[in-house]
């Protein structure tokens, strides 16, 4: 039993689940407490120790099925002519066909009952990055790697058939068929693992929609359709709005955090009543110490929404410890300094003029994420809220969603604001549904009312 | 009292009006047997909070609940000194203080003498225990529900982790308190943010999904005693079909229960498209969701 569970843990780890030794030991101890002939109990002990989030669950399910249901149990090779012996013989023949190809060898291992290398290989394919320079700019990188595995699977299938044909007289019809059955079933399993990569379902991402009408006409107009005059009008509204929000935030904190006694003030006031502390004064909590990273798509359609978000975020700067801002189209540029040095509206004008960004290039989310990972990965921490404002239209470039997943692990929360109506998400080149499972929250954000709702949630 | 096995959990929870899946029962049994906290995740309304309450009812233990929110700190969760009371007492014993410092030669001497009496003011009497301290101090092991832990700040999570590791707290003025009995701890999370690996490692993880048909049917019937089996079946089938639509907020168990209840009070005996339209606000919170259900009525009814 210990060996079996240990093998399963290795498979989990190879696939990217983080299982600690403590959890492995917990699992063993708990298996002693339940009736393991009841599969629900057995599986529950495993899942509750090895898959500790909804996201890990799907991967766990797949591995569990593979390990305890699909992975063909190889019969013992008692004699060369037994089934086990024949399988071993054929595996050896297949092994000889290896030509240094990693995936080929991983599949052979898989066929001989050890799935670890193959699982690790799948994980590599799933998470590897495809820098533009390697011709992998279009979404072909991962596809090419998968194709490589597919080619090898087919090649092996043919080799198995060929072996059985060539040895028909020795094996006899039935044994030949059984051998074919065994290998084809294993190859099918490998194929399914490759093609049905369990993505996190994303059903735990909250989709927030609100219908609160903060402002009637202006509040409902899509950002992308504002005239110059309405943009001006919007700025004025935002000034007033920011004042209101700050007020609300202070009041909220004041009532929330009456926990620390302000000794000095209390004693000073007590003097008015002959030293009797009639009024107890509490210290106000400092504003929340959240860090914000805003990644804004500034290609024409999205910029109109992003600018107002930046405007509000920077107007509310004192609610956060720090606001880092980045803009991107086909590349990424940090613009925090511009916002810190200039008045907001001026900064917004300057951002487009001064940042090193090609505005007319096609938007490349994958490159943006790669760039962020390369240069700015030290910024996010467990107090950071990462806000991405964009339509997720990748122009069919590689979305590199694995990087977003990595970012999620470093941040407190990941929120995606999409200025397109939800009905258009995931149409055409929009990768919204690819990114969504890695976000804690996704929101449509195409007009002021929706933006206000978002900001209120953020600071209150 | 402890659970004796998974079947025992099934029976006891059900008599506490909670119908668990076998998976839930297994996790509850393990948590009880190994004194490990359970971390429950799952969509809203699948019975995460209710599970903790039901465990308390079924074991006859006190339920202590800590509701988490952003900004929740140790003072709110563990204990607070009752400053007002302390100050009031200082006033009342003012004369006594004069006695204490009488005869002190220097100011420093007076201060020393007062300091020697400090203990009187930082004692049990002036401490106001909050849920976590209550849970640790209780002489019978309680059920401690730490609800929506994902709403709390990372600092608080770190503090919680420490507490869950050794079930003891140190109050500087009073010393260390160790739990007399390790409470049965249930943490719930709605995935507002991810919990740290360290916290997850301490816990047994339970994911509660929307229930299987049979289970949900039993829940609806349990919560609406006397409901006709056919109507209950229709309610559950319709709710499950609606859940399959791509909605922002899927109807959960409590919606199934409440919908069934209102159908009974409206004396409706069978579900028709008209009935669904009339009572739609009971099922869908968002207007966009209602619209989707309206549009899909035909398919919903052909599937059911
Ligand atoms: N397994 C169950 N057995 C009985 N009632 C249940 C069950 N699951 C959910 N409920 C009902 O659903 C309601 C909502 O559950 P709740 O615990 O508040 O959900 P959550 O905390 O997951 O959002 C509860 O009041 C309870 O009546
Ligand atoms: Mg709840």
Coordinates of N, CA, C and O in Angstrom, one line a residue, chain A residues 112-270:
Chain A
X112 N 5.6 0.8 -20.2 CA 6.1 -0.2 -19.3 C 5.6 0.0 -17.9 O 6.1 -0.6 -17.0
X113 N 4.6 0.9 -17.8 CA 3.9 1.0 -16.5 C 4.4 2.1 -15.6 O 4.0 2.3 -14.5
X114 N 5.3 2.9 -16.1 CA 5.8 4.1 -15.3 C 5.5 5.4 -16.0 O 6.1 5.8 -16.9
X115 N 4.4 6.0 -15.5 CA 3.9 7.2 -16.3 C 4.6 8.5 -15.9 O 4.3 9.5 -16.5
X116 N 5.6 8.5 -15.0 CA 6.1 9.7 -14.5 C 6.7 10.6 -15.5 O 6.4 11.8 -15.6
X117 N 7.6 10.1 -16.3 CA 8.3 10.9 -17.3 C 7.3 11.5 -18.3 O 7.4 12.7 -18.7
X118 N 6.3 10.7 -18.7 CA 5.3 11.2 -19.6 C 4.5 12.3 -19.0 O 4.3 13.4 -19.7
X119 N 4.1 12.2 -17.7 CA 3.3 13.2 -17.1 C 4.2 14.5 -17.0 O 3.6 15.6 -17.2
X120 N 5.4 14.3 -16.7 CA 6.3 15.5 -16.5 C 6.4 16.2 -17.9 O 6.4 17.4 -18.0
X121 N 6.5 15.4 -18.9 CA 6.6 15.9 -20.3 C 5.3 16.7 -20.7 O 5.4 17.8 -21.2
X122 N 4.2 16.2 -20.3 CA 2.9 16.9 -20.5 C 2.9 18.2 -19.8 O 2.5 19.2 -20.3
X123 N 3.4 18.2 -18.6 CA 3.4 19.4 -17.8 C 4.4 20.4 -18.5 O 4.0 21.6 -18.5
X124 N 5.5 20.0 -19.0 CA 6.4 20.9 -19.7 C 5.7 21.5 -20.9 O 5.7 22.7 -21.1
X125 N 5.0 20.7 -21.7 CA 4.3 21.2 -22.8 C 3.3 22.3 -22.4 O 3.1 23.3 -23.0
X126 N 2.6 22.0 -21.3 CA 1.5 22.8 -20.9 C 2.1 24.2 -20.4 O 1.4 25.2 -20.6
X127 N 3.3 24.2 -19.8 CA 3.7 25.4 -19.2 C 4.9 26.1 -19.9 O 5.3 27.2 -19.5
X128 N 5.4 25.5 -21.0 CA 6.6 26.1 -21.6 C 6.2 27.4 -22.3 O 5.1 27.6 -22.8
X129 N 7.2 28.3 -22.3 CA 6.9 29.6 -22.9 C 7.4 29.5 -24.4 O 8.3 28.8 -24.7
X130 N 6.9 30.4 -25.2 CA 7.3 30.4 -26.6 C 7.7 31.8 -27.0 O 6.8 32.5 -27.5
X131 N 8.9 32.2 -26.7 CA 9.3 33.5 -27.1 C 9.2 33.8 -28.6 O 9.4 32.8 -29.4
X132 N 8.9 35.0 -28.9 CA 8.6 35.3 -30.3 C 9.8 35.0 -31.2 O 9.6 34.6 -32.3
X133 N 11.0 35.0 -30.7 CA 12.2 34.8 -31.5 C 12.3 33.4 -32.0 O 12.9 33.1 -33.0
X134 N 11.6 32.5 -31.3 CA 11.7 31.1 -31.8 C 10.6 30.7 -32.8 O 10.2 29.5 -32.9
X135 N 10.1 31.6 -33.5 CA 9.1 31.3 -34.5 C 7.8 30.8 -33.9 O 6.9 30.4 -34.6
X136 N 7.8 30.9 -32.5 CA 6.6 30.3 -31.9 C 5.6 31.4 -31.6 O 4.8 31.3 -30.6
X137 N 5.7 32.5 -32.3 CA 4.9 33.6 -31.9 C 3.4 33.3 -32.0 O 2.6 33.6 -31.2
X138 N 3.0 32.7 -33.1 CA 1.7 32.3 -33.3 C 1.4 31.1 -32.4 O 2.3 30.5 -31.9
X139 N 0.2 30.8 -32.2 CA -0.2 29.9 -31.2 C 0.3 28.5 -31.6 O -0.3 27.5 -31.2
X140 N 1.4 28.3 -32.3 CA 1.8 27.0 -32.8 C 2.7 26.3 -31.9 O 2.9 25.1 -32.0
X141 N 3.4 27.1 -31.0 CA 4.4 26.4 -30.1 C 3.9 25.2 -29.4 O 4.3 24.1 -29.6
X142 N 2.8 25.4 -28.6 CA 2.3 24.2 -27.8 C 1.8 23.2 -28.8 O 1.9 22.0 -28.5
X143 N 1.2 23.6 -29.9 CA 0.6 22.7 -30.9 C 1.7 21.8 -31.4 O 1.6 20.6 -31.6
X144 N 2.9 22.4 -31.7 CA 4.0 21.7 -32.3 C 4.5 20.6 -31.3 O 4.7 19.5 -31.7
X145 N 4.6 21.0 -30.1 CA 5.0 20.0 -29.1 C 4.0 18.9 -29.0 O 4.4 17.7 -28.8
X146 N 2.7 19.2 -29.0 CA 1.7 18.1 -28.9 C 1.8 17.2 -30.1 O 1.7 16.0 -30.1
X147 N 2.1 17.9 -31.3 CA 2.1 17.2 -32.5 C 3.3 16.1 -32.5 O 3.1 15.0 -32.9
X148 N 4.4 16.5 -31.9 CA 5.5 15.6 -31.7 C 5.1 14.4 -31.0 O 5.4 13.3 -31.4
X149 N 4.3 14.6 -29.9 CA 3.9 13.4 -29.1 C 2.9 12.6 -30.0 O 3.0 11.3 -30.0
X150 N 2.0 13.2 -30.7 CA 1.1 12.5 -31.5 C 1.8 11.6 -32.6 O 1.4 10.5 -32.8
X151 N 2.8 12.2 -33.2 CA 3.6 11.5 -34.2 C 4.2 10.2 -33.6 O 4.1 9.1 -34.1
X152 N 4.7 10.4 -32.4 CA 5.3 9.2 -31.7 C 4.3 8.2 -31.3 O 4.6 7.0 -31.4
X153 N 3.2 8.6 -30.9 CA 2.1 7.7 -30.5 C 1.8 6.8 -31.7 O 1.6 5.6 -31.7
X154 N 1.6 7.5 -32.9 CA 1.2 6.8 -34.1 C 2.3 5.8 -34.5 O 2.1 4.7 -34.9
X155 N 3.5 6.3 -34.4 CA 4.7 5.5 -34.8 C 4.7 4.2 -34.0 O 4.9 3.1 -34.5
X156 N 4.5 4.4 -32.7 CA 4.5 3.2 -31.8 C 3.3 2.3 -32.1 O 3.5 1.0 -32.1
X157 N 2.2 2.8 -32.4 CA 1.0 2.0 -32.8 C 1.4 1.1 -34.0 O 1.1 -0.1 -34.0
X158 N 2.0 1.7 -35.0 CA 2.4 1.0 -36.2 C 3.5 -0.1 -35.8 O 3.4 -1.2 -36.3
X159 N 4.4 0.3 -35.0 CA 5.4 -0.7 -34.6 C 4.8 -1.9 -33.9 O 5.3 -3.0 -34.1
X160 N 3.9 -1.6 -33.0 CA 3.2 -2.7 -32.3 C 2.5 -3.7 -33.3 O 2.7 -4.9 -33.3
X161 N 1.8 -3.1 -34.3 CA 1.1 -3.9 -35.3 C 2.1 -4.7 -36.1 O 1.9 -5.9 -36.3
X162 N 3.2 -4.0 -36.4 CA 4.2 -4.7 -37.2 C 4.8 -5.9 -36.5 O 4.9 -7.0 -37.0
X163 N 5.1 -5.7 -35.2 CA 5.7 -6.8 -34.4 C 4.7 -8.0 -34.3 O 5.1 -9.1 -34.5
X164 N 3.4 -7.7 -34.1 CA 2.5 -8.8 -34.0 C 2.3 -9.5 -35.3 O 2.3 -10.7 -35.3
X165 N 2.3 -8.8 -36.4 CA 2.2 -9.4 -37.7 C 3.4 -10.3 -37.9 O 3.3 -11.5 -38.3
X166 N 4.6 -9.8 -37.7 CA 5.8 -10.5 -38.0 C 6.0 -11.7 -37.1 O 6.6 -12.7 -37.5
X167 N 5.3 -11.7 -35.9 CA 5.5 -12.9 -35.0 C 4.2 -13.7 -34.9 O 4.1 -14.4 -33.9
X168 N 3.3 -13.6 -35.9 CA 2.0 -14.2 -35.8 C 2.1 -15.7 -35.5 O 1.4 -16.2 -34.7
X169 N 3.0 -16.3 -36.3 CA 3.1 -17.8 -36.2 C 3.5 -18.2 -34.8 O 3.0 -19.2 -34.2
X170 N 4.5 -17.4 -34.2 CA 4.9 -17.8 -32.9 C 3.9 -17.5 -31.8 O 3.7 -18.3 -30.9
X171 N 3.2 -16.4 -31.9 CA 2.3 -15.9 -30.9 C 1.0 -16.6 -30.9 O 0.3 -16.9 -29.9
X172 N 0.5 -16.9 -32.1 CA -0.9 -17.4 -32.3 C -1.8 -16.3 -32.3 O -1.5 -15.2 -31.8
X173 N -3.0 -16.5 -32.9 CA -3.9 -15.4 -33.1 C -4.4 -14.7 -31.8 O -4.3 -13.5 -31.7
X174 N -4.8 -15.5 -30.9 CA -5.4 -14.9 -29.7 C -4.4 -14.1 -28.9 O -4.7 -13.0 -28.4
X175 N -3.2 -14.7 -28.7 CA -2.2 -14.0 -27.9 C -1.8 -12.7 -28.6 O -1.7 -11.6 -28.0
X176 N -1.7 -12.8 -29.9 CA -1.4 -11.6 -30.7 C -2.4 -10.5 -30.5 O -2.1 -9.3 -30.2
X177 N -3.7 -10.9 -30.5 CA -4.8 -9.9 -30.3 C -4.7 -9.3 -28.9 O -4.9 -8.1 -28.7
X178 N -4.5 -10.2 -27.9 CA -4.4 -9.6 -26.6 C -3.3 -8.6 -26.4 O -3.4 -7.6 -25.7
X179 N -2.2 -9.0 -27.0 CA -1.0 -8.1 -26.9 C -1.3 -6.7 -27.6 O -1.1 -5.7 -27.0
X180 N -2.0 -6.8 -28.7 CA -2.4 -5.6 -29.4 C -3.3 -4.8 -28.6 O -3.2 -3.6 -28.4
X181 N -4.3 -5.5 -27.9 CA -5.3 -4.8 -27.1 C -4.6 -4.1 -25.9 O -4.9 -2.9 -25.7
X182 N -3.6 -4.8 -25.3 CA -2.9 -4.2 -24.2 C -2.2 -2.9 -24.6 O -2.4 -1.8 -24.0
X183 N -1.5 -3.0 -25.7 CA -0.7 -1.8 -26.1 C -1.6 -0.7 -26.6 O -1.3 0.5 -26.3
X184 N -2.6 -1.0 -27.4 CA -3.4 0.0 -27.9 C -4.2 0.7 -26.8 O -4.4 2.0 -26.9
X185 N -4.6 0.0 -25.8 CA -5.3 0.6 -24.7 C -4.4 1.6 -24.0 O -4.8 2.8 -23.7
X186 N -3.2 1.2 -23.8 CA -2.2 2.1 -23.1 C -2.0 3.4 -24.0 O -1.9 4.5 -23.5
X187 N -1.8 3.1 -25.3 CA -1.6 4.3 -26.2 C -2.8 5.2 -26.2 O -2.6 6.4 -26.3
X188 N -4.0 4.6 -26.2 CA -5.2 5.4 -26.1 C -5.2 6.3 -24.9 O -5.5 7.5 -24.9
X189 N -4.8 5.7 -23.8 CA -4.8 6.5 -22.5 C -3.8 7.6 -22.6 O -4.1 8.8 -22.3
X190 N -2.6 7.3 -23.2 CA -1.7 8.4 -23.4 C -2.2 9.5 -24.3 O -2.0 10.7 -24.0
X191 N -2.9 9.1 -25.3 CA -3.5 10.1 -26.3 C -4.5 11.0 -25.5 O -4.5 12.2 -25.7
X192 N -5.3 10.3 -24.7 CA -6.4 11.1 -24.0 C -5.7 12.1 -23.0 O -6.1 13.2 -22.9
X193 N -4.7 11.6 -22.3 CA -4.0 12.5 -21.4 C -3.4 13.7 -22.1 O -3.5 14.9 -21.7
X194 N -3.0 13.5 -23.3 CA -2.4 14.6 -24.1 C -3.4 15.6 -24.6 O -3.3 16.8 -24.5
X195 N -4.5 15.0 -25.1 CA -5.5 15.9 -25.8 C -6.5 16.5 -24.8 O -7.0 17.5 -25.1
X196 N -6.7 15.8 -23.7 CA -7.7 16.4 -22.7 C -7.0 16.9 -21.5 O -7.3 16.5 -20.4
X197 N -6.1 17.8 -21.7 CA -5.5 18.5 -20.6 C -6.5 19.1 -19.7 O -7.3 19.9 -20.2
X198 N -6.6 18.7 -18.5 CA -7.7 19.3 -17.6 C -7.3 20.7 -17.3 O -6.3 21.0 -16.6
X199 N -8.0 21.6 -17.9 CA -7.9 23.0 -17.5 C -8.7 23.2 -16.3 O -9.7 22.6 -16.1
X200 N -8.2 24.2 -15.4 CA -9.1 24.5 -14.3 C -10.5 24.9 -14.9 O -10.5 25.6 -15.9
X201 N -11.5 24.5 -14.2 CA -12.8 24.8 -14.9 C -13.2 26.2 -14.9 O -14.0 26.6 -15.7
X202 N -12.6 27.0 -14.0 CA -13.0 28.4 -14.0 C -14.3 28.7 -13.4 O -14.8 29.8 -13.5
X203 N -15.0 27.7 -12.9 CA -16.3 27.9 -12.4 C -16.2 28.5 -11.0 O -17.2 28.8 -10.4
X204 N -15.0 28.7 -10.5 CA -14.9 29.3 -9.2 C -14.4 30.8 -9.4 O -14.2 31.5 -8.4
X205 N -14.3 31.2 -10.6 CA -14.0 32.6 -10.8 C -15.3 33.4 -10.7 O -16.3 33.0 -11.3
X206 N -15.2 34.5 -10.0 CA -16.5 35.2 -9.9 C -16.7 36.1 -11.0 O -15.8 36.9 -11.4
X207 N -17.8 36.0 -11.6 CA -18.2 37.0 -12.7 C -19.1 38.0 -12.1 O -20.2 37.7 -11.7
X208 N -18.6 39.2 -12.1 CA -19.4 40.2 -11.4 C -20.1 41.1 -12.4 O -19.5 41.6 -13.3
X209 N -21.3 41.2 -12.2 CA -22.1 42.2 -13.0 C -23.0 43.0 -12.1 O -23.5 42.4 -11.2
X210 N -23.0 44.2 -12.2 CA -23.9 45.0 -11.4 C -24.7 45.9 -12.2 O -24.3 46.3 -13.4
X211 N -25.8 46.3 -11.7 CA -26.7 47.2 -12.5 C -27.0 48.5 -11.8 O -28.0 49.1 -12.0
X212 N -26.0 48.9 -10.9 CA -26.3 50.1 -10.2 C -26.1 51.3 -11.1 O -25.0 51.4 -11.7
X213 N -27.1 52.2 -11.1 CA -26.9 53.4 -11.9 C -26.4 54.5 -11.1 O -27.2 55.3 -10.5
X214 N -25.1 54.6 -11.0 CA -24.5 55.7 -10.3 C -24.8 57.1 -11.1 O -25.2 58.1 -10.5
X215 N -24.6 57.0 -12.4 CA -24.8 58.2 -13.2 C -25.7 57.8 -14.3 O -25.5 56.7 -14.9
X216 N -26.7 58.6 -14.7 CA -27.7 58.1 -15.6 C -27.1 58.0 -17.0 O -26.8 57.0 -17.5
X217 N -27.0 59.2 -17.7 CA -26.6 59.1 -19.1 C -25.2 58.8 -19.3 O -24.8 57.8 -19.9
X218 N -24.3 59.6 -18.6 CA -22.9 59.5 -18.8 C -22.4 58.1 -18.3 O -21.5 57.5 -18.8
X219 N -23.1 57.6 -17.2 CA -22.7 56.4 -16.6 C -22.9 55.2 -17.5 O -22.2 54.2 -17.4
X220 N -23.8 55.3 -18.5 CA -24.2 54.2 -19.3 C -23.5 54.2 -20.6 O -23.4 53.2 -21.4
X221 N -22.9 55.3 -21.0 CA -22.2 55.4 -22.3 C -21.0 54.5 -22.4 O -20.1 54.6 -21.5
X222 N -20.8 53.7 -23.4 CA -19.6 52.9 -23.5 C -18.4 53.9 -23.6 O -18.5 54.9 -24.4
X223 N -17.3 53.6 -22.9 CA -16.1 54.5 -23.0 C -15.7 54.8 -24.4 O -15.2 55.8 -24.7
X224 N -15.8 53.7 -25.2 CA -15.2 53.8 -26.6 C -16.1 54.8 -27.4 O -15.6 55.1 -28.5
X225 N -17.2 55.2 -27.0 CA -18.1 56.0 -27.8 C -18.2 57.4 -27.3 O -19.0 58.2 -27.8
X226 N -17.3 57.8 -26.4 CA -17.4 59.2 -25.9 C -16.9 60.2 -26.8 O -15.8 60.0 -27.5
X227 N -17.6 61.3 -26.9 CA -17.1 62.4 -27.7 C -16.1 63.2 -26.9 O -16.0 63.0 -25.7
X228 N -15.3 64.1 -27.5 CA -14.4 64.9 -26.8 C -15.0 65.7 -25.6 O -14.5 65.7 -24.5
X229 N -16.2 66.2 -25.9 CA -16.9 66.9 -24.8 C -17.3 66.0 -23.6 O -17.2 66.4 -22.5
X230 N -17.7 64.8 -24.0 CA -18.1 63.9 -22.9 C -16.9 63.4 -22.1 O -17.0 63.2 -20.9
X231 N -15.8 63.4 -22.8 CA -14.6 63.0 -22.0 C -14.3 64.1 -21.0 O -14.0 63.7 -19.8
X232 N -14.4 65.3 -21.4 CA -14.2 66.4 -20.4 C -15.2 66.3 -19.2 O -14.9 66.4 -18.1
X233 N -16.5 66.1 -19.6 CA -17.5 65.9 -18.7 C -17.2 64.8 -17.7 O -17.4 64.9 -16.5
X234 N -16.7 63.7 -18.2 CA -16.4 62.6 -17.5 C -15.3 62.9 -16.4 O -15.4 62.5 -15.3
X235 N -14.3 63.7 -16.8 CA -13.3 64.1 -15.9 C -13.8 64.8 -14.7 O -13.4 64.5 -13.5
X236 N -14.8 65.7 -14.9 CA -15.4 66.4 -13.8 C -16.1 65.5 -12.9 O -16.0 65.6 -11.7
X237 N -16.9 64.6 -13.5 CA -17.6 63.7 -12.7 C -16.7 62.8 -11.8 O -16.9 62.6 -10.7
X238 N -15.5 62.5 -12.4 CA -14.6 61.6 -11.7 C -14.0 62.4 -10.5 O -13.9 61.8 -9.4
X239 N -13.8 63.7 -10.6 CA -13.3 64.5 -9.5 C -14.2 64.4 -8.3 O -13.9 64.1 -7.2
X240 N -15.5 64.6 -8.6 CA -16.5 64.6 -7.6 C -16.6 63.2 -7.0 O -16.7 63.0 -5.8
X241 N -16.6 62.2 -7.9 CA -16.7 60.8 -7.5 C -15.6 60.4 -6.5 O -15.8 59.7 -5.5
X242 N -14.4 60.8 -6.9 CA -13.2 60.4 -6.1 C -13.4 61.0 -4.7 O -13.1 60.3 -3.7
X243 N -13.9 62.2 -4.6 CA -14.1 62.8 -3.3 C -15.0 61.9 -2.5 O -14.8 61.6 -1.3
X244 N -16.1 61.5 -3.1 CA -17.1 60.7 -2.4 C -16.5 59.4 -1.9 O -16.7 59.0 -0.8
X245 N -15.8 58.8 -2.8 CA -15.2 57.5 -2.5 C -14.2 57.6 -1.4 O -14.2 56.7 -0.5
X246 N -13.4 58.6 -1.3 CA -12.4 58.8 -0.3 C -13.2 58.9 1.1 O -12.8 58.3 2.1
X247 N -14.2 59.7 1.0 CA -15.1 59.9 2.2 C -15.6 58.6 2.7 O -15.4 58.3 3.9
X248 N -16.1 57.8 1.8 CA -16.7 56.5 2.2 C -15.6 55.6 2.8 O -15.8 54.9 3.8
X249 N -14.5 55.6 2.1 CA -13.4 54.8 2.6 C -12.9 55.1 4.0 O -12.8 54.2 4.9
X250 N -12.8 56.4 4.3 CA -12.4 56.8 5.6 C -13.4 56.4 6.6 O -13.1 55.9 7.7
X251 N -14.6 56.7 6.3 CA -15.7 56.4 7.3 C -15.7 54.9 7.6 O -15.8 54.5 8.7
X252 N -15.6 54.1 6.5 CA -15.7 52.7 6.6 C -14.6 52.2 7.6 O -14.8 51.5 8.5
X253 N -13.4 52.8 7.4 CA -12.3 52.3 8.2 C -12.4 52.8 9.6 O -12.0 52.1 10.6
X254 N -12.9 54.0 9.8 CA -13.1 54.5 11.1 C -14.0 53.6 11.9 O -13.7 53.3 13.1
X255 N -15.1 53.1 11.3 CA -16.0 52.3 12.1 C -15.5 50.9 12.3 O -15.9 50.2 13.2
X256 N -14.7 50.5 11.3 CA -14.2 49.1 11.3 C -13.2 48.8 12.4 O -13.0 47.7 12.8
X257 N -12.4 49.9 12.7 CA -11.2 49.6 13.4 C -11.1 50.3 14.7 O -10.1 50.9 15.0
X258 N -12.1 50.3 15.5 CA -12.1 50.9 16.8 C -11.4 50.0 17.8 O -11.8 49.8 18.8
X259 N -10.2 49.5 17.4 CA -9.7 48.5 18.2 C -8.5 49.0 19.1 O -8.3 48.5 20.2
X260 N -7.8 49.9 18.6 CA -6.6 50.4 19.4 C -7.0 51.6 20.2 O -7.4 52.6 19.6
X261 N -6.7 51.6 21.4 CA -7.0 52.7 22.3 C -6.0 53.8 22.1 O -4.8 53.6 22.0
X262 N -6.4 55.0 21.9 CA -5.5 56.2 21.8 C -5.3 56.7 23.2 O -6.2 57.5 23.7
X263 N -4.3 56.3 23.9 CA -4.1 56.6 25.3 C -4.0 58.1 25.5 O -4.6 58.8 26.3
X264 N -3.1 58.7 24.7 CA -2.9 60.2 24.8 C -4.2 61.0 24.7 O -4.5 61.8 25.6
X265 N -4.9 60.8 23.7 CA -6.2 61.5 23.5 C -7.1 61.3 24.6 O -7.8 62.2 25.1
X266 N -7.3 60.0 25.0 CA -8.2 59.6 26.1 C -7.9 60.4 27.4 O -8.7 61.0 28.0
X267 N -6.6 60.4 27.7 CA -6.2 61.0 29.0 C -6.4 62.5 28.9 O -6.9 63.2 29.8
X268 N -6.1 63.1 27.7 CA -6.2 64.5 27.5 C -7.7 64.9 27.7 O -8.0 65.9 28.4
X269 N -8.6 64.2 27.1 CA -10.0 64.5 27.3 C -10.5 64.3 28.7 O -11.4 64.9 29.2
X270 N -9.9 63.3 29.3 CA -10.3 63.0 30.7 C -10.1 64.1 31.6 O -10.9 64.3 32.6

